[in-house]
Short mmCIF file of C-alpha atoms in Angstrom, two decimals:
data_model
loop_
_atom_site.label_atom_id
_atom_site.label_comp_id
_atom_site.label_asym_id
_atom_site.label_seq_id
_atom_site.Cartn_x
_atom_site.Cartn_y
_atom_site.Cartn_z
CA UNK A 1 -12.61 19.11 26.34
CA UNK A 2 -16.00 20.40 25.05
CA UNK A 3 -17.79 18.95 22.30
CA UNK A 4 -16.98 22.45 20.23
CA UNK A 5 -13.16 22.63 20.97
CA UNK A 6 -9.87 21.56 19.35
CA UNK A 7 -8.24 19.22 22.01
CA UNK A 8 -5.87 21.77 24.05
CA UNK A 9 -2.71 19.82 23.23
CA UNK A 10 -3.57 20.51 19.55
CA UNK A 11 -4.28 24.14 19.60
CA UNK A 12 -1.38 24.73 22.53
CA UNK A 13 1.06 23.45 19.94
CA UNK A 14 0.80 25.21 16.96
CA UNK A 15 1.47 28.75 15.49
CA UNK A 16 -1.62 31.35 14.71
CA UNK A 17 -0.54 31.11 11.19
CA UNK A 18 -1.05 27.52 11.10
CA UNK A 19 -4.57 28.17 12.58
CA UNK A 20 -5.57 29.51 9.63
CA UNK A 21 -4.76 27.01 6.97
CA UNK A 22 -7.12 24.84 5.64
CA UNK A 23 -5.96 21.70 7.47
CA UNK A 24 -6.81 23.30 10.85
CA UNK A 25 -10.24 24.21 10.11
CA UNK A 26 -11.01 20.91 9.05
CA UNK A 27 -9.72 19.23 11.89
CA UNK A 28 -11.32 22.40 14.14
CA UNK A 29 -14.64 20.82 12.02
CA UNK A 30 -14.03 17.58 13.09
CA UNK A 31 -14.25 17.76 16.45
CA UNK A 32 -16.58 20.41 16.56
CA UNK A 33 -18.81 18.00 14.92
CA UNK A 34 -17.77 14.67 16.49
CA UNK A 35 -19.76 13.59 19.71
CA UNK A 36 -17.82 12.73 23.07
CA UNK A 37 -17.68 9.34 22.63
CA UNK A 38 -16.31 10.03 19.02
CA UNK A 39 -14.06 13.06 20.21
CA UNK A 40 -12.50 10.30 22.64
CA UNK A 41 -11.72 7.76 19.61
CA UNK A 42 -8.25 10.27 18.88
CA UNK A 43 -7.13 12.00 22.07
CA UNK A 44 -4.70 9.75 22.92
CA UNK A 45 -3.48 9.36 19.42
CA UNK A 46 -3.45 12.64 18.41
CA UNK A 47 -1.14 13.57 21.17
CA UNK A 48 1.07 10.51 20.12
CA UNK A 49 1.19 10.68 16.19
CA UNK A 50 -0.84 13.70 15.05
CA UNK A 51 0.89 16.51 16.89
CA UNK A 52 4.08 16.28 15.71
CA UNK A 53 3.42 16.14 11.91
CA UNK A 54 1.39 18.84 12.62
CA UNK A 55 3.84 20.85 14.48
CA UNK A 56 6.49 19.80 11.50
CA UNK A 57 4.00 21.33 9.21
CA UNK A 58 4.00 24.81 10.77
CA UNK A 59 7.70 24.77 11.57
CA UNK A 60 8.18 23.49 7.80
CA UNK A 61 10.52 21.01 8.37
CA UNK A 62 8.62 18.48 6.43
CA UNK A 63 9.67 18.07 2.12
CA UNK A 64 8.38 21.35 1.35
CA UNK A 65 7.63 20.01 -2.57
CA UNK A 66 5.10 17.49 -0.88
CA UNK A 67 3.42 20.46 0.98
CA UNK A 68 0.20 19.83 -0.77
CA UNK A 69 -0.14 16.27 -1.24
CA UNK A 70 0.54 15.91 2.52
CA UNK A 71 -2.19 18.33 3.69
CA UNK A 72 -4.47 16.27 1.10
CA UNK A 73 -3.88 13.14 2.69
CA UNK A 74 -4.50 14.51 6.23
CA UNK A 75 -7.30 16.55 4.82
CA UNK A 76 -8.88 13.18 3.41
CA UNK A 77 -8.54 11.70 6.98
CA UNK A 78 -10.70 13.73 8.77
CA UNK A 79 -13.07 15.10 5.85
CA UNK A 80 -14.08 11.67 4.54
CA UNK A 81 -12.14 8.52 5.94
CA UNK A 82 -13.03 8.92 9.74
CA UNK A 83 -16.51 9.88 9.43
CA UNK A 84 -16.99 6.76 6.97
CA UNK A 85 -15.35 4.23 9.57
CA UNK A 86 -17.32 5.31 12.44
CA UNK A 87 -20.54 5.20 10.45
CA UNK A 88 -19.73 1.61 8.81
CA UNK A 89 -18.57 0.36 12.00
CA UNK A 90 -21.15 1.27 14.16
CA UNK A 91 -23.89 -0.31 12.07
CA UNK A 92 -22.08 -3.69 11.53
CA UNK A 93 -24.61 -5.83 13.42
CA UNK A 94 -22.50 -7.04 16.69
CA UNK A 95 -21.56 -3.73 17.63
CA UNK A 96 -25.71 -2.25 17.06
CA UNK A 97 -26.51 -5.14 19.55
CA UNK A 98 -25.25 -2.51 22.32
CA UNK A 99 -27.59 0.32 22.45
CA UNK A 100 -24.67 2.35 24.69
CA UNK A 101 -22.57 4.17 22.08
CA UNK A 102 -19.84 4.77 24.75
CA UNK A 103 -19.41 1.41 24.68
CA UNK A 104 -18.05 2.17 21.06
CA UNK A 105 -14.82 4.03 22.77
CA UNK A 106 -13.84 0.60 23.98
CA UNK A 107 -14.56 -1.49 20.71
CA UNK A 108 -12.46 1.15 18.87
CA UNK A 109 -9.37 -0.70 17.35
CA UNK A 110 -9.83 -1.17 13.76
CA UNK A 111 -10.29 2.55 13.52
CA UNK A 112 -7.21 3.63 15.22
CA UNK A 113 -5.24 1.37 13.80
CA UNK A 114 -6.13 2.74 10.60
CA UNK A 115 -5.02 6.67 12.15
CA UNK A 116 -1.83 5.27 13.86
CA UNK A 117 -0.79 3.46 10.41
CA UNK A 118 -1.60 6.39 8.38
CA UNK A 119 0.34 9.04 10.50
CA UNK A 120 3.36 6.50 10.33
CA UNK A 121 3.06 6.29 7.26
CA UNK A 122 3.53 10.46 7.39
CA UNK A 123 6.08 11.00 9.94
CA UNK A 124 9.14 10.01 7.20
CA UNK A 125 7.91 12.73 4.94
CA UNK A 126 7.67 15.75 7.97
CA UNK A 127 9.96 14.84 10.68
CA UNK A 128 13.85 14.68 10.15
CA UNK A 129 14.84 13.43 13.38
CA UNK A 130 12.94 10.44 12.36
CA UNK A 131 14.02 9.86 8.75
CA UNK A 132 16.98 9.76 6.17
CA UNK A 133 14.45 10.68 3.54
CA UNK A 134 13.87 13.83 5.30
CA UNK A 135 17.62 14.55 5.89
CA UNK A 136 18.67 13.78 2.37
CA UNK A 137 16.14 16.00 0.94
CA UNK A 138 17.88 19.16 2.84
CA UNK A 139 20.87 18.04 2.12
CA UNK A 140 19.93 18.05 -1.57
CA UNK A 141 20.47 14.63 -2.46
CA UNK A 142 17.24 13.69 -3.03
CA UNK A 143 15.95 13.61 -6.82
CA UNK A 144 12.65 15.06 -8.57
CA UNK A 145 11.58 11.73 -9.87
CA UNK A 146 11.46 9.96 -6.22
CA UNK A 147 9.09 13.23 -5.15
CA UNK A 148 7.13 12.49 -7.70
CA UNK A 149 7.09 8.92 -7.18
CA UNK A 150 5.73 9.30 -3.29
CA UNK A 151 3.20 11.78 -4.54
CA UNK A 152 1.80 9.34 -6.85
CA UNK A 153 1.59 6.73 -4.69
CA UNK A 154 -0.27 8.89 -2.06
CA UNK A 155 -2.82 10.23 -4.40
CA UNK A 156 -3.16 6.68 -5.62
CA UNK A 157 -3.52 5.30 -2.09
CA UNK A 158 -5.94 7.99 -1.74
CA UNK A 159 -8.04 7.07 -5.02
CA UNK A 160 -8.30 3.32 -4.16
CA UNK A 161 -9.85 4.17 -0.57
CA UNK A 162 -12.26 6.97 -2.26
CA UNK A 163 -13.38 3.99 -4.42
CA UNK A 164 -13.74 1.81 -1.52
CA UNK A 165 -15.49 4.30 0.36
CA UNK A 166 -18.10 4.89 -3.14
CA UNK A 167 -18.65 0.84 -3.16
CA UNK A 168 -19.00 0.20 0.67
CA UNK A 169 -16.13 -1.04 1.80
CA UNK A 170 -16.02 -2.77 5.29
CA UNK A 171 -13.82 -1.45 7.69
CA UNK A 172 -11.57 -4.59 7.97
CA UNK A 173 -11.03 -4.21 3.88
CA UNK A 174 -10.09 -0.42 4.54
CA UNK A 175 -7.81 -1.47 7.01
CA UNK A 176 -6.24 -3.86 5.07
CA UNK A 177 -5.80 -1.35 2.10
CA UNK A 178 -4.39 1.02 5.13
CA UNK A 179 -1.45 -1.28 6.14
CA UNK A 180 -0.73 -3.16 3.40
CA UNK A 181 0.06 0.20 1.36
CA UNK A 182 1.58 1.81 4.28
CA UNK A 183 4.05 -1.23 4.53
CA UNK A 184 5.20 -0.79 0.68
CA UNK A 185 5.19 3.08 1.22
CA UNK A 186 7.49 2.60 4.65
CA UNK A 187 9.22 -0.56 3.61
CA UNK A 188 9.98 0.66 0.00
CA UNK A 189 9.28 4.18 -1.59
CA UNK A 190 10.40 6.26 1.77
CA UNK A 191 13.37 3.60 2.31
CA UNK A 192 17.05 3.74 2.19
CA UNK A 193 16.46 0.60 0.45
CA UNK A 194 15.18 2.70 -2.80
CA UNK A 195 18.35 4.87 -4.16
CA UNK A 196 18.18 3.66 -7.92
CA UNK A 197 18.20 6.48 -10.32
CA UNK A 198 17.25 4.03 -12.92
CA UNK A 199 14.28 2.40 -11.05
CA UNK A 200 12.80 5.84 -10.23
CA UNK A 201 13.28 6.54 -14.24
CA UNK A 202 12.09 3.23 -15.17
CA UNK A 203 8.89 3.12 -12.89
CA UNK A 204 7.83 6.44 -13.94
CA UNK A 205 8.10 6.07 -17.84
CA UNK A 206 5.92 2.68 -17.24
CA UNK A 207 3.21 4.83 -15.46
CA UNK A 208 2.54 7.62 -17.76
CA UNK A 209 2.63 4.60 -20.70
CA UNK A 210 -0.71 4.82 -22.08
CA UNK A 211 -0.65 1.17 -23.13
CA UNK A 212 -0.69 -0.95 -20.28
CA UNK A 213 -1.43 -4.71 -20.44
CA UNK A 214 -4.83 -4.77 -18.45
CA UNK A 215 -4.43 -8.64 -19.21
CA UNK A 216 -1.34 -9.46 -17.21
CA UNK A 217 -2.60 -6.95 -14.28
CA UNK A 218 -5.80 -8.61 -14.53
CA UNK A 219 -4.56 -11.88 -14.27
CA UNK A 220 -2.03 -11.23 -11.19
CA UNK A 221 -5.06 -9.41 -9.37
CA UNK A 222 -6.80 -13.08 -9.93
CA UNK A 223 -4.33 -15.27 -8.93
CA UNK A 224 -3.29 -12.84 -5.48
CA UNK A 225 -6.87 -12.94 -4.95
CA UNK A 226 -7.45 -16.70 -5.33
CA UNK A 227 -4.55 -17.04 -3.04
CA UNK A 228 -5.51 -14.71 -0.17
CA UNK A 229 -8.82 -16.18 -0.33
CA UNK A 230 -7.92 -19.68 0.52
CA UNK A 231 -5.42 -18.28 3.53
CA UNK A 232 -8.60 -16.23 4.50
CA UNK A 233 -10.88 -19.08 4.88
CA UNK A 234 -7.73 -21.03 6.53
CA UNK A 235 -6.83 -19.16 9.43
CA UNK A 236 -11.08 -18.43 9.78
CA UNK A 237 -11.22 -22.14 10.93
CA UNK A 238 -8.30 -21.83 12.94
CA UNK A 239 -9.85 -21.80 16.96
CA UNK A 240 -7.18 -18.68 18.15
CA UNK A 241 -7.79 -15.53 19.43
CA UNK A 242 -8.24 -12.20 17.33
CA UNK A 243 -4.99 -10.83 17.85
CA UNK A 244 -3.28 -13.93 17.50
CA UNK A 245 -5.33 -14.53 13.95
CA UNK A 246 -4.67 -11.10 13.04
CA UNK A 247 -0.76 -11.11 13.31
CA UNK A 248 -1.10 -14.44 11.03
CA UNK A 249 -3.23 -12.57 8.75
CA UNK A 250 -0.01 -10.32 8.69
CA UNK A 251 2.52 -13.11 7.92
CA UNK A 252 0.24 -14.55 4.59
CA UNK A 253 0.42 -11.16 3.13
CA UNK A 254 4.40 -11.51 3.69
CA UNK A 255 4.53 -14.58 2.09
CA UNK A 256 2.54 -13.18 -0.80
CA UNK A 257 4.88 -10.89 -1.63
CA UNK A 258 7.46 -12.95 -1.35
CA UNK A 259 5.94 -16.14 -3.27
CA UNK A 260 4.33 -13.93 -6.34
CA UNK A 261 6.74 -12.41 -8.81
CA UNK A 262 6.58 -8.66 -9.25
CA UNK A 263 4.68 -6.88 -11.28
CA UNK A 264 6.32 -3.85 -13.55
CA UNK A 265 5.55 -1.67 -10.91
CA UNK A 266 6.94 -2.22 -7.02
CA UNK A 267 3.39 -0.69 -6.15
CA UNK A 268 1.87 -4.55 -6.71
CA UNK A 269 0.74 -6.04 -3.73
CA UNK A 270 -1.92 -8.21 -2.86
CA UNK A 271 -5.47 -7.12 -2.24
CA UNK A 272 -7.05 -6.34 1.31
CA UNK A 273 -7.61 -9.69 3.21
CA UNK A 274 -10.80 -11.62 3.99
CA UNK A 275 -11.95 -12.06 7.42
CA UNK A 276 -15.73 -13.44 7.60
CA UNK A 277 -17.92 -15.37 5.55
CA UNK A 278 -19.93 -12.25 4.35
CA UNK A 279 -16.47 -10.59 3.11
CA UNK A 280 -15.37 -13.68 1.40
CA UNK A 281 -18.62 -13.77 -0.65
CA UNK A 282 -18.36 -10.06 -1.59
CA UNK A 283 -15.27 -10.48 -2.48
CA UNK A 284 -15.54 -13.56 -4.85
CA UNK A 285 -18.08 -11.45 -6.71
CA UNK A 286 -15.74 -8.57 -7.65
CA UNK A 287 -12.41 -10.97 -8.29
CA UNK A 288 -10.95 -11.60 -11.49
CA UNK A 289 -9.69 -8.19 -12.78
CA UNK A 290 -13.72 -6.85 -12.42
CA UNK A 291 -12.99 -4.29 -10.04
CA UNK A 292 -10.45 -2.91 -12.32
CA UNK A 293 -12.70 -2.45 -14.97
CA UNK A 294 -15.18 -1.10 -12.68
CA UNK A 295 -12.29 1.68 -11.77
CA UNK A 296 -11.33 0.59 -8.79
CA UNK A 297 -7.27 1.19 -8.83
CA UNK A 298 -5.25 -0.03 -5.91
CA UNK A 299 -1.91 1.70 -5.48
CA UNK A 300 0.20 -0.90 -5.80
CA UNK A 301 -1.03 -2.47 -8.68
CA UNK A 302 -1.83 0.28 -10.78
CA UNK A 303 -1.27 4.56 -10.75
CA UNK A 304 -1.38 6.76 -13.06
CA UNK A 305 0.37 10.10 -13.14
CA UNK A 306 -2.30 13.36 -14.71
#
């Protein structure tokens, strides 16, 4: 593949119509733009999760009524998120110690990671083979106010990482953001576990209250923080390997959830974890409810609907 062309498995697998939208040019910008060792980052994963919500897109057989909020999500992928990552990661300080950029195709994971959980979080939405969401939306027995629901949380989940992305965020703290939403989205919003006419009705009246008790989200943001915090600076003692420390980092986010009592809104989680020193002090700067005020707005502690 040239430095100016869509990968061939891309472009071989979609319509001349779908060519034309929007979504394709940016991603025909992308890689037109993107260097080799850049291009590289996504081959693989495009072929395994990008294709075929792409290919659902131009054979429609994704929730037509999320048409829009879908291509924004992608479009925010390759348009902001991407070049962002590459940019913050590559001038963290152990990876600038390698002059050879190619080495950066091998020191690649947080990044892709980051793709691979947001086309995941995707393929329930586009492919019906794949989900019951999808299925019971052509069959008709899906309802206005859980469409509404997902697109919230998307834009919202969108928002928080344009904030991040305005204030700086690390890559790890993206990442975080990345799966802990895409686990509520997956585990909860997308689920057969969320059929509740009443919830769906409940949850949206409480987000399009104008009066909501910054207090009580304030003080839950706090306390989650406090708590991650001290796990944080646990397991960064602990002498194990990254991907052992990382699947821990996992579990204490599960226990979180499990340990804290909900907030009105199943969108509360806790924030992004804390990996090194550096992060830990950033973050103990903006806790307390300040990055609230500031505007930050993390989609599963607070949405709104416009």
């Amino acid at each position: 593949m040239s430095n100016s062309d869509v990968p061939e498995e891309i472009s071989s697998a979609l319509s001349p119509k779908f060519k034309a939208t929007k979504l394709y040019r940016a991603i025909e910008t992308f890689f037109t733009e993107r260097d080799a060792s850049e291009s590289e980052l996504l081959l693989k994963p495009c072929g395994t999760y990008l294709i075929p919500v792409l290919v659902g897109l131009d054979n429609e057989t994704h929730i037509l009524p999320l048409s829009k909020v879908i291509e924004d999500w992608l479009l925010s992928f390759f348009e902001s998120l991407f070049p962002y990552l590459y940019r913050r990661y590559w001038s963290c300080r152990e990876v600038r110690r390698n002059a050879d950029k190619s080495a950066f195709t091998t020191q690649k994971g947080p990044i892709i990671a980051h793709f691979m959980l947001m086309m995941t979080a995707v393929t329930p939405l586009v492919c019906p083979d794949l989900t019951t969401l999808n299925m019971r939306w052509r069959a008709k027995l899906v309802r206005r106010e859980l469409l509404i629901l997902v697109e919230v949380v998307i834009k919202a989940h969108m928002d928080t990482c344009k904030a991040m992305i305005e204030r700086g965020a690390s890559v790890d703290a993206l990442l975080h953001e990345s799966a802990l939403g895409g686990r509520c989205f997956k585990g909860f919003w997308v689920s057969d576990k969320f059929r509740s006419e009443r919830i769906e009705v409940l949850i949206l009246k409480y987000l399009m209250e104008d009066g909501i008790d910054m207090a009580v989200v304030e003080g839950i943001d706090a306390a989650s923080m406090d708590h991650s915090v001290a796990q944080a600076k646990h397991l960064e003692r602990t002498d194990i390997d990254h991907e052992t420390k990382w699947g821990m980092m996992a579990s204490t986010f599960d226990r979180i959830r499990k340990y804290y009592p909900p907030s009105p809104s199943p969108l509360y989680n806790t924030k992004p974890g804390i990996k090194s020193k550096s992060e830990v002090s950033e973050r103990k700067d903006r806790s307390h409810g300040r990055s609230l005020r500031d505007g930050y707005r993390s989609p599963r502690l607070l949405v709104s609907v416009e």
